[in-house]
mmCIF file of C-alpha atoms in Angstrom:
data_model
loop_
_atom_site.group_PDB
_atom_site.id
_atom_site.type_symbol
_atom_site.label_atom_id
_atom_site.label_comp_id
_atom_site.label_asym_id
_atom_site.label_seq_id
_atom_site.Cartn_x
_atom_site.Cartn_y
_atom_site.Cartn_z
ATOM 1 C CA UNK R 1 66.278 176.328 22.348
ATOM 2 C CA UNK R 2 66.451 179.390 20.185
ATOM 3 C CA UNK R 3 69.317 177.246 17.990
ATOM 4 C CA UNK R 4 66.771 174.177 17.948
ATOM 5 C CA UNK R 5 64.425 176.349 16.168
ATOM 6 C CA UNK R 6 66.502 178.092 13.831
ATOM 7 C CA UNK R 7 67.503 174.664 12.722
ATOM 8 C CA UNK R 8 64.113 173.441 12.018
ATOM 9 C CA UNK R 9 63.234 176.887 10.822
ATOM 10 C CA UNK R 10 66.145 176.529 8.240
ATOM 11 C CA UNK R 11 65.390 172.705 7.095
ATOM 12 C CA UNK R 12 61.619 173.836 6.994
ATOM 13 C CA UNK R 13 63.141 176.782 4.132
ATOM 14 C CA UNK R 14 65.135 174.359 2.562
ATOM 15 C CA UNK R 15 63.159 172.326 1.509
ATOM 16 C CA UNK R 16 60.485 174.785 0.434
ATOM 17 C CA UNK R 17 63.238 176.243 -1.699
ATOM 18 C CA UNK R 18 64.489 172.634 -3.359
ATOM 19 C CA UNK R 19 60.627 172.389 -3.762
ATOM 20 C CA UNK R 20 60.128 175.608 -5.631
ATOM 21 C CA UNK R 21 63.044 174.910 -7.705
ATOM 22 C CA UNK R 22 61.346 171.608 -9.101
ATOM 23 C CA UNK R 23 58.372 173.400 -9.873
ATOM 24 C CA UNK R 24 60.133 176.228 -11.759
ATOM 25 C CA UNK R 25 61.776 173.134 -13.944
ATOM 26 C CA UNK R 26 58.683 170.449 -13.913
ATOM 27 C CA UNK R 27 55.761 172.539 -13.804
ATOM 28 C CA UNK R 28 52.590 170.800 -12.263
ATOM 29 C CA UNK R 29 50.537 169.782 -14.825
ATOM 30 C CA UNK R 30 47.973 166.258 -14.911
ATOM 31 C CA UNK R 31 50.513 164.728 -16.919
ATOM 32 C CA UNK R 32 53.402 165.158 -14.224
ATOM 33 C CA UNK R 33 53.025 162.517 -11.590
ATOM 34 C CA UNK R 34 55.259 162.065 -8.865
ATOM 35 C CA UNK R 35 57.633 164.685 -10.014
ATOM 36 C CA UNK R 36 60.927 163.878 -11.228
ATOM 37 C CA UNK R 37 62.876 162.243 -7.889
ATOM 38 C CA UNK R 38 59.335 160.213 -7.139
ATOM 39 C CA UNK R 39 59.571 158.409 -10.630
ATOM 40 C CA UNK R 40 63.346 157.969 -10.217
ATOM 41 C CA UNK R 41 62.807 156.506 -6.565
ATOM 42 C CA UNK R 42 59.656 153.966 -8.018
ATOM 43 C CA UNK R 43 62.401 152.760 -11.149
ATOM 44 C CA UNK R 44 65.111 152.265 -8.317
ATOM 45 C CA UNK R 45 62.894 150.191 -6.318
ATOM 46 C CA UNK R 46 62.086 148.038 -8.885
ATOM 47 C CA UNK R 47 65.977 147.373 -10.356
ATOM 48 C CA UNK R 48 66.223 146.288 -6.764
ATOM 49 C CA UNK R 49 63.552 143.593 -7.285
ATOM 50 C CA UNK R 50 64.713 142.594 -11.506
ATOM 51 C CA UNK R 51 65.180 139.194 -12.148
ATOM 52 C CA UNK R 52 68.822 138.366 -14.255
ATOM 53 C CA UNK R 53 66.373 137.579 -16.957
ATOM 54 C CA UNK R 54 65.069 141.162 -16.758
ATOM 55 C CA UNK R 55 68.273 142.978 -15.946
ATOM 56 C CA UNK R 56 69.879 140.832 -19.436
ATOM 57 C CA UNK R 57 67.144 142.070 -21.682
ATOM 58 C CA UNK R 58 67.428 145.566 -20.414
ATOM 59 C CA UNK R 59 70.570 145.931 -21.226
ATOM 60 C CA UNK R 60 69.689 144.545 -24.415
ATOM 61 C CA UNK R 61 67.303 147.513 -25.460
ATOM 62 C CA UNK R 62 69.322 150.426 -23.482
ATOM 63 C CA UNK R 63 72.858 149.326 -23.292
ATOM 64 C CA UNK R 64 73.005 149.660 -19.482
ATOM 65 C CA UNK R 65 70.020 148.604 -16.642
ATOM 66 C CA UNK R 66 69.282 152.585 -15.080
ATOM 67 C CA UNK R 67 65.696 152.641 -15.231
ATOM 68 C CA UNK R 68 66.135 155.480 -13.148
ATOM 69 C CA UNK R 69 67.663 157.292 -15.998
ATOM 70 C CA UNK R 70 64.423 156.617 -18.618
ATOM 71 C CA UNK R 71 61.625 156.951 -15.555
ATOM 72 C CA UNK R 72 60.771 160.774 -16.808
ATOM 73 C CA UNK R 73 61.677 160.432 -20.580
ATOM 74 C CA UNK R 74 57.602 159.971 -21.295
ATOM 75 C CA UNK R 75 57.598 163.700 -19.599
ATOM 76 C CA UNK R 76 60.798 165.353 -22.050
ATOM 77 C CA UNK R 77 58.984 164.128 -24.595
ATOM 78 C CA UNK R 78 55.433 165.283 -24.234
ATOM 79 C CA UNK R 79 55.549 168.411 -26.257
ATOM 80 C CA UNK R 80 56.720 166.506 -29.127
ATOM 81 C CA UNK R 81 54.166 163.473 -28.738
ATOM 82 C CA UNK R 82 50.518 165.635 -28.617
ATOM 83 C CA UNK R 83 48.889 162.285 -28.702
ATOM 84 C CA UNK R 84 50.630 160.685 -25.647
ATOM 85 C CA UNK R 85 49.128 163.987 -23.512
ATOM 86 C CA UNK R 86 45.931 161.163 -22.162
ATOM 87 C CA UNK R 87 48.107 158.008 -21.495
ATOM 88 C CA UNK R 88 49.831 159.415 -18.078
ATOM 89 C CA UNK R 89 46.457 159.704 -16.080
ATOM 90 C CA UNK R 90 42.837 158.246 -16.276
ATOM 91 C CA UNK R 91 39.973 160.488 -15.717
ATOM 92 C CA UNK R 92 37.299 158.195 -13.315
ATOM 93 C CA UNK R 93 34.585 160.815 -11.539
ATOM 94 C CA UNK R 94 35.208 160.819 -8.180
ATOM 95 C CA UNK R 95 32.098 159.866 -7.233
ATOM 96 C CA UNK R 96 32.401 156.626 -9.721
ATOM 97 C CA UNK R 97 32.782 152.881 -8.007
ATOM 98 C CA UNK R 98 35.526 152.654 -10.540
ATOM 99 C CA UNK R 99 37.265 152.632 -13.895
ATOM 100 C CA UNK R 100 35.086 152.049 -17.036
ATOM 101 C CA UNK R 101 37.152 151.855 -19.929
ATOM 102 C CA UNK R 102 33.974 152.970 -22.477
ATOM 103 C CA UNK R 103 34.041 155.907 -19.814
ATOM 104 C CA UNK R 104 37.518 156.834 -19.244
ATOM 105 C CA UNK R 105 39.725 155.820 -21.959
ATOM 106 C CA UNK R 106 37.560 157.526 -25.137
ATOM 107 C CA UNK R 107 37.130 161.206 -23.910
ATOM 108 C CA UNK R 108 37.263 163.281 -27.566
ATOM 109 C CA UNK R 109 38.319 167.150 -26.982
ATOM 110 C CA UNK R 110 38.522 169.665 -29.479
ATOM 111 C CA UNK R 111 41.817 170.925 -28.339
ATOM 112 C CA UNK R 112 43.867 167.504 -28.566
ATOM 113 C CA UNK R 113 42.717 166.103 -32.746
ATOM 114 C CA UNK R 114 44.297 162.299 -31.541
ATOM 115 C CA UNK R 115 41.781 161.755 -29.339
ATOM 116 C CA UNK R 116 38.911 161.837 -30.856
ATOM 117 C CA UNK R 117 40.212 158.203 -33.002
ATOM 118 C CA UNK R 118 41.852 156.743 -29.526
ATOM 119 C CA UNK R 119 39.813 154.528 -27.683
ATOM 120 C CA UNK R 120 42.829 153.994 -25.827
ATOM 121 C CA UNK R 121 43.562 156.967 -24.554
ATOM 122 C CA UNK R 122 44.224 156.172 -20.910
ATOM 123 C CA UNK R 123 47.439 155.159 -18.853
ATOM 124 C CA UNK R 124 45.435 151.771 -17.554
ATOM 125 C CA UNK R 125 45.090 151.012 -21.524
ATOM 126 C CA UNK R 126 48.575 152.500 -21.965
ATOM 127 C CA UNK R 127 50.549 150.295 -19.605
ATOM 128 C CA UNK R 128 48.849 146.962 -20.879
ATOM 129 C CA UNK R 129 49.520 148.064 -24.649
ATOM 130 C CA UNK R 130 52.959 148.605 -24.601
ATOM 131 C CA UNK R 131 53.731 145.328 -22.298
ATOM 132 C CA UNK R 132 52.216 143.442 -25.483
ATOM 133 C CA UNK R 133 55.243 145.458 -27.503
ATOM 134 C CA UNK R 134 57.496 144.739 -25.148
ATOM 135 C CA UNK R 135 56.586 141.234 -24.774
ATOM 136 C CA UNK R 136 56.617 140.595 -28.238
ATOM 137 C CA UNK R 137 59.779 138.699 -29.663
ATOM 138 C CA UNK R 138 59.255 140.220 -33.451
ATOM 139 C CA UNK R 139 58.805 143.660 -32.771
ATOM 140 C CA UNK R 140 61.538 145.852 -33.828
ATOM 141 C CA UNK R 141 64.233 147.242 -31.592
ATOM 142 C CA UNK R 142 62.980 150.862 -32.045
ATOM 143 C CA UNK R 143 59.531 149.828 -30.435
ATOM 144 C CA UNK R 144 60.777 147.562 -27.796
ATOM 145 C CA UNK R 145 63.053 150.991 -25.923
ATOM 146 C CA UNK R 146 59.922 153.269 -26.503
ATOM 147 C CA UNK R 147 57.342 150.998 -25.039
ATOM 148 C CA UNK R 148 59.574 150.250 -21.909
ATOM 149 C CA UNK R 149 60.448 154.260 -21.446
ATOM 150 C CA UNK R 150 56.827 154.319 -21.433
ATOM 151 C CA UNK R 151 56.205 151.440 -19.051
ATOM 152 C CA UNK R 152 58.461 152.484 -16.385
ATOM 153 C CA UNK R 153 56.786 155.932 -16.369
ATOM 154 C CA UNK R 154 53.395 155.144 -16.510
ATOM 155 C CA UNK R 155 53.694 152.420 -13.618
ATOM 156 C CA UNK R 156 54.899 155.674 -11.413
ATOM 157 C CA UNK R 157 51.812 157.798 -12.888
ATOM 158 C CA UNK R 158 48.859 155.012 -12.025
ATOM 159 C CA UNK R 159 50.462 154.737 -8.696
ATOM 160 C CA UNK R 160 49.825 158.709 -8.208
ATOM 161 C CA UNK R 161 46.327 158.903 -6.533
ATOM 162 C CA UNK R 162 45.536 162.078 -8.221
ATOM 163 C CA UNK R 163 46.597 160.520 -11.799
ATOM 164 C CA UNK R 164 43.135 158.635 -11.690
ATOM 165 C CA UNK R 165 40.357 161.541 -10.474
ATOM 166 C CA UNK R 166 38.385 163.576 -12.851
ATOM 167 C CA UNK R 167 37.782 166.330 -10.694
ATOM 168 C CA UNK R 168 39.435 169.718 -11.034
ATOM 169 C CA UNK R 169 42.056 167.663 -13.368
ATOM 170 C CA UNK R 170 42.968 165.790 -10.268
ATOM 171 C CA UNK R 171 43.423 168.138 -8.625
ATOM 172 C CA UNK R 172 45.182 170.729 -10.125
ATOM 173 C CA UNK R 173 42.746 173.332 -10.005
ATOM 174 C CA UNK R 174 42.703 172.666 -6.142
ATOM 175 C CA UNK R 175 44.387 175.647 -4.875
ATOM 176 C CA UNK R 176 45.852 174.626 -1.496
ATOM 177 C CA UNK R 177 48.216 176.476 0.675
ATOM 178 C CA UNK R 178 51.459 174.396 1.462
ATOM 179 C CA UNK R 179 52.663 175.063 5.207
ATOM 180 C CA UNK R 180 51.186 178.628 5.478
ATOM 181 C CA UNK R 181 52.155 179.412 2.292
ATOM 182 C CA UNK R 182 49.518 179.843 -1.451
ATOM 183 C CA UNK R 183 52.454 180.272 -3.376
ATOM 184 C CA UNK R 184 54.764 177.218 -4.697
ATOM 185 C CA UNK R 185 57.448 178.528 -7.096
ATOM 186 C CA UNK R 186 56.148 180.997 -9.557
ATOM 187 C CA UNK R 187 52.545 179.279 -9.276
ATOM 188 C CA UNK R 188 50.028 179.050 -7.050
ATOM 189 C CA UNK R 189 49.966 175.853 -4.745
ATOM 190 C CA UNK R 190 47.960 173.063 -6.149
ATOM 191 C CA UNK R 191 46.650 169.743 -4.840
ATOM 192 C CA UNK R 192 48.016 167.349 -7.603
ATOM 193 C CA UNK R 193 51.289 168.975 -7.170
ATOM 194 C CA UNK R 194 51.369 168.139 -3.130
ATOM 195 C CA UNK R 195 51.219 164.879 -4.502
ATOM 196 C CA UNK R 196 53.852 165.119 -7.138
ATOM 197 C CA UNK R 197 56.366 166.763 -5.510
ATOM 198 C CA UNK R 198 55.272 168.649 -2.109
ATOM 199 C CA UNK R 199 54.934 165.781 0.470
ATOM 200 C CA UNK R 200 57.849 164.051 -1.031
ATOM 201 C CA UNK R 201 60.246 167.188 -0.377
ATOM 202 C CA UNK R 202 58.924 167.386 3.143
ATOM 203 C CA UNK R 203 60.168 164.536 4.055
ATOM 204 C CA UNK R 204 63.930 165.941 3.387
ATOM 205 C CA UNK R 205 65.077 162.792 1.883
ATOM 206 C CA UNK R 206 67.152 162.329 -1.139
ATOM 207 C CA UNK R 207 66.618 159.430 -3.401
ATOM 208 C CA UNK R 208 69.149 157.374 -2.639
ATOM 209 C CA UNK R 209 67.556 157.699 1.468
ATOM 210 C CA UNK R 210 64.237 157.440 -0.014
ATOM 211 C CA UNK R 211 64.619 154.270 -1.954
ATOM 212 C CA UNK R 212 66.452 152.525 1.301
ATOM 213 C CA UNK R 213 63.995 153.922 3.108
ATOM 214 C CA UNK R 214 61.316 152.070 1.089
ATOM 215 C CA UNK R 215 63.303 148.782 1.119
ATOM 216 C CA UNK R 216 63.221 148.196 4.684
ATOM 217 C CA UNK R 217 58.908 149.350 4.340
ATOM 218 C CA UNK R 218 58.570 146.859 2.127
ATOM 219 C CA UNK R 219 59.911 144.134 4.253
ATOM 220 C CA UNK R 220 58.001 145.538 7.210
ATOM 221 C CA UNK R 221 55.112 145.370 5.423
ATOM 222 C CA UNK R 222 55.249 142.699 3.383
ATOM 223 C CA UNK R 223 54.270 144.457 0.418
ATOM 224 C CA UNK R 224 55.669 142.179 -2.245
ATOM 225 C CA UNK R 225 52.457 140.017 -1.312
ATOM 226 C CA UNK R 226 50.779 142.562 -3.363
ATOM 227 C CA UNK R 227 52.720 143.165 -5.918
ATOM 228 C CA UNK R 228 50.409 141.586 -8.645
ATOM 229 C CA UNK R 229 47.365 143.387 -9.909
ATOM 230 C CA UNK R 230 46.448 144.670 -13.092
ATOM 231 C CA UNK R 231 46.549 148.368 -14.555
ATOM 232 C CA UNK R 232 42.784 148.231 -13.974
ATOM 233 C CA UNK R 233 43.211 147.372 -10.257
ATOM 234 C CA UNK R 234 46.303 149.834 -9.386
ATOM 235 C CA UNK R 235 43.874 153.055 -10.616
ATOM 236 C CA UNK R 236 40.694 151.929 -8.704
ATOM 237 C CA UNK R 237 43.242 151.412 -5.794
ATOM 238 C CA UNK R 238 44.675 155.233 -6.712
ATOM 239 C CA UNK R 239 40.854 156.495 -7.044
ATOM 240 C CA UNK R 240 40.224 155.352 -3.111
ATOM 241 C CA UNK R 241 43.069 156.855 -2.182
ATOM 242 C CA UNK R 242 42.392 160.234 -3.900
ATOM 243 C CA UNK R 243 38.523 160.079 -2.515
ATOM 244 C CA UNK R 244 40.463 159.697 1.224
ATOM 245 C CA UNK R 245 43.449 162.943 0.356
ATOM 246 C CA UNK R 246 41.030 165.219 -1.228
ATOM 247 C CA UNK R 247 41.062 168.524 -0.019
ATOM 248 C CA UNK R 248 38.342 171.444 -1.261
ATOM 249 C CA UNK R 249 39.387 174.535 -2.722
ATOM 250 C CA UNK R 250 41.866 177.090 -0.388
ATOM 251 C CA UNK R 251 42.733 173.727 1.407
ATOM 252 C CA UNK R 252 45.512 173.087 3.791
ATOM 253 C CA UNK R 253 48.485 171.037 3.502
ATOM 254 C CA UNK R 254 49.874 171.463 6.916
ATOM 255 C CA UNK R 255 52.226 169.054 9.418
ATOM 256 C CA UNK R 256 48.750 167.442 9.886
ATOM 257 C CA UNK R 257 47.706 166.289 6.642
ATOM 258 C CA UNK R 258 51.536 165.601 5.808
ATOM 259 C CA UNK R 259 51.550 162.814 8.882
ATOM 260 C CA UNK R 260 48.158 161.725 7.966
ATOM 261 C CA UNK R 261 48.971 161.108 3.927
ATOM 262 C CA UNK R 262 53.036 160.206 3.680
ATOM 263 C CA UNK R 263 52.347 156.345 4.575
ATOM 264 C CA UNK R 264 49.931 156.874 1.567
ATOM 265 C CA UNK R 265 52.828 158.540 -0.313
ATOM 266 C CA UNK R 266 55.281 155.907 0.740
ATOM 267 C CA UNK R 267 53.615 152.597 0.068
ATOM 268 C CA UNK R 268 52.583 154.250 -3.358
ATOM 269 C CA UNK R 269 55.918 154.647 -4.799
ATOM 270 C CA UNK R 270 56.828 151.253 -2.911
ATOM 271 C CA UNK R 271 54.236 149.498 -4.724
ATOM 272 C CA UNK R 272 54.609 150.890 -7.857
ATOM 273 C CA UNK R 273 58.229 150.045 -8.272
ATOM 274 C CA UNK R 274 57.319 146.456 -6.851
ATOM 275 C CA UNK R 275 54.914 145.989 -9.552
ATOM 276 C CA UNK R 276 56.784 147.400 -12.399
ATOM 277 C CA UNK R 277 59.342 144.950 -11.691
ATOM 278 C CA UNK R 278 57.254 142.352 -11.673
ATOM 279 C CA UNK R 279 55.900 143.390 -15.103
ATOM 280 C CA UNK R 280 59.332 143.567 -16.392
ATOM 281 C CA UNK R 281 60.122 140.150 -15.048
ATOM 282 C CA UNK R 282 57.500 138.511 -16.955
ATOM 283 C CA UNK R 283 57.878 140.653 -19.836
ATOM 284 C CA UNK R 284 61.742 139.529 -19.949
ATOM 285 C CA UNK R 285 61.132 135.520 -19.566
ATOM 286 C CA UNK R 286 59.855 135.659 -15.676
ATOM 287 C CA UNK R 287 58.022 136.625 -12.698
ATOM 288 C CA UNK R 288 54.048 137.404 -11.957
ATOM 289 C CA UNK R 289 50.975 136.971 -14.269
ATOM 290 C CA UNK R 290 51.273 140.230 -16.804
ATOM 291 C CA UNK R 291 48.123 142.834 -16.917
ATOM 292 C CA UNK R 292 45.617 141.600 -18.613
ATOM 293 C CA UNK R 293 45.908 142.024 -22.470
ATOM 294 C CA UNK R 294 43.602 145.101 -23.799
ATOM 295 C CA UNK R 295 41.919 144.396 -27.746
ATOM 296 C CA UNK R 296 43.093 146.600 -29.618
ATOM 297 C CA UNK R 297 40.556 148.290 -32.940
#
């Protein structure tokens, strides 16, 4: 018995330390979602589900089909692209019925100069703006890679429930403890990053065992029945979800919200990588309706 327990003792450690080193390297912040193995495991799910159309003009752009490879190049970049800081989230009170785009999309702040001109400035804007560029058979090459490195990021980040919450910049100003413990890396446990990263560790699957994993939920469940949707639709969908996982400040994510919230966790990233292919189907020549097209002034 006393084996048993070291075991579990010493998977329980490992995975706090593989945690703690993703933190030191992708630091929590509202513009992180999923962390860097949950956007890797949505952009594998959906190469799983590309049409040949898709998977042709993929390789077109990029020279190869590894969406996995672009799925956190919207998050290298950031630092470089101030005025991209709104598109990975959408702020909608929690206490909202839903996402108004007068409301969420145009929020002006002192400290970030591009917003106060973009009306836009929202990842359910952001995701049906660069399908347009994508979509469109005269844009120039240059445009075309940039808005699908975009795309297949941003369907991860609307799929994150904490991506569309206003409160405590969903969640990030939550200070939880994770498993007994306040401290996560060098910084203090956080809600939005038990979302990002934190529940996905505990699970102690790799990508490659997560995305199988996923496969064989997603013919369980039938989820490719839902697979359509709009950008508008996934973030009300991520707002209920958010209302449900919310946890007030000195929190606890324990074994007991981890059972209660990793279905939540898994059908996210399942449906997010269901829909994103579905966008890039249609995008390439097939598949689904695309989002609805956003007017752009």
């Amino acid at each position: 018995m006393r084996l048993v327990a070291d075991a579990v003792q010493s998977q329980h450690t490992m995975k706090r330390i593989i945690a703690c080193f993703l933190l030191l390297f992708f630091p929590s912040t509202q513009s992180f979602a999923w962390g860097f193995k949950g956007h890797r495991i949505v952009a594998d799910i959906a190469h799983n589900h590309l049409s040949e159309a898709a998977k042709q003009g993929i390789v077109a752009l990029l020279g190869n089909d590894d969406l996995a490879a672009i799925s956190t190049w919207a998050d290298e970049i950031r630092s470089q692209r101030a005025e991209s800081y709104g598109w990975h989230f959408v702020d909608i009170p929690k206490d909202s019925a839903g996402f108004s785009e007068a409301r969420d999309c145009y929020q002006p702040d002192e400290k970030r100069p591009t917003s106060k001109d973009d009306h836009h400035n929202c990842v359910v804007d952001r995701i049906a703006m660069f399908r347009q560029v994508l979509a469109d058979k005269s844009g120039s090459l240059q445009d075309k890679v940039e808005a699908l490195k975009f795309i297949v990021h941003f369907l991860g980040d609307i799929h994150q429930p904490m991506h569309a919450v206003a409160e405590a910049r969903g969640g990030n100003d939550i200070h939880v403890s994770e498993f007994g413990s306040a401290q996560c890396g060098k910084y203090p446990c956080n809600l939005h990053y038990e979302w990002d990263t934190g529940l996905i560790e505990h699970t102690g699957r790799s990508e490659q065992e997560y995305a199988a994993y996923l496969e064989k939920l997603i013919s369980s469940k039938d989820l490719q029945a839902r697979s359509g949707g709009t950008p508008e639709d996934w973030a009300n969908e991520s707002l209920s979800l958010a209302k449900q996982a919310w946890l007030s400040e000195g929190g606890s994510v324990d074994e007991k919200y981890f059972q209660a919230n990793i279905g939540v966790v898994d059908e996210r990233l399942a449906l997010a990588g269901l829909r994103l292919a579905a966008l890039l189907n249609d995008s390439f020549g097939s598949g689904a309706a695309p989002p609805a097209a956003v007017s752009i002034h």
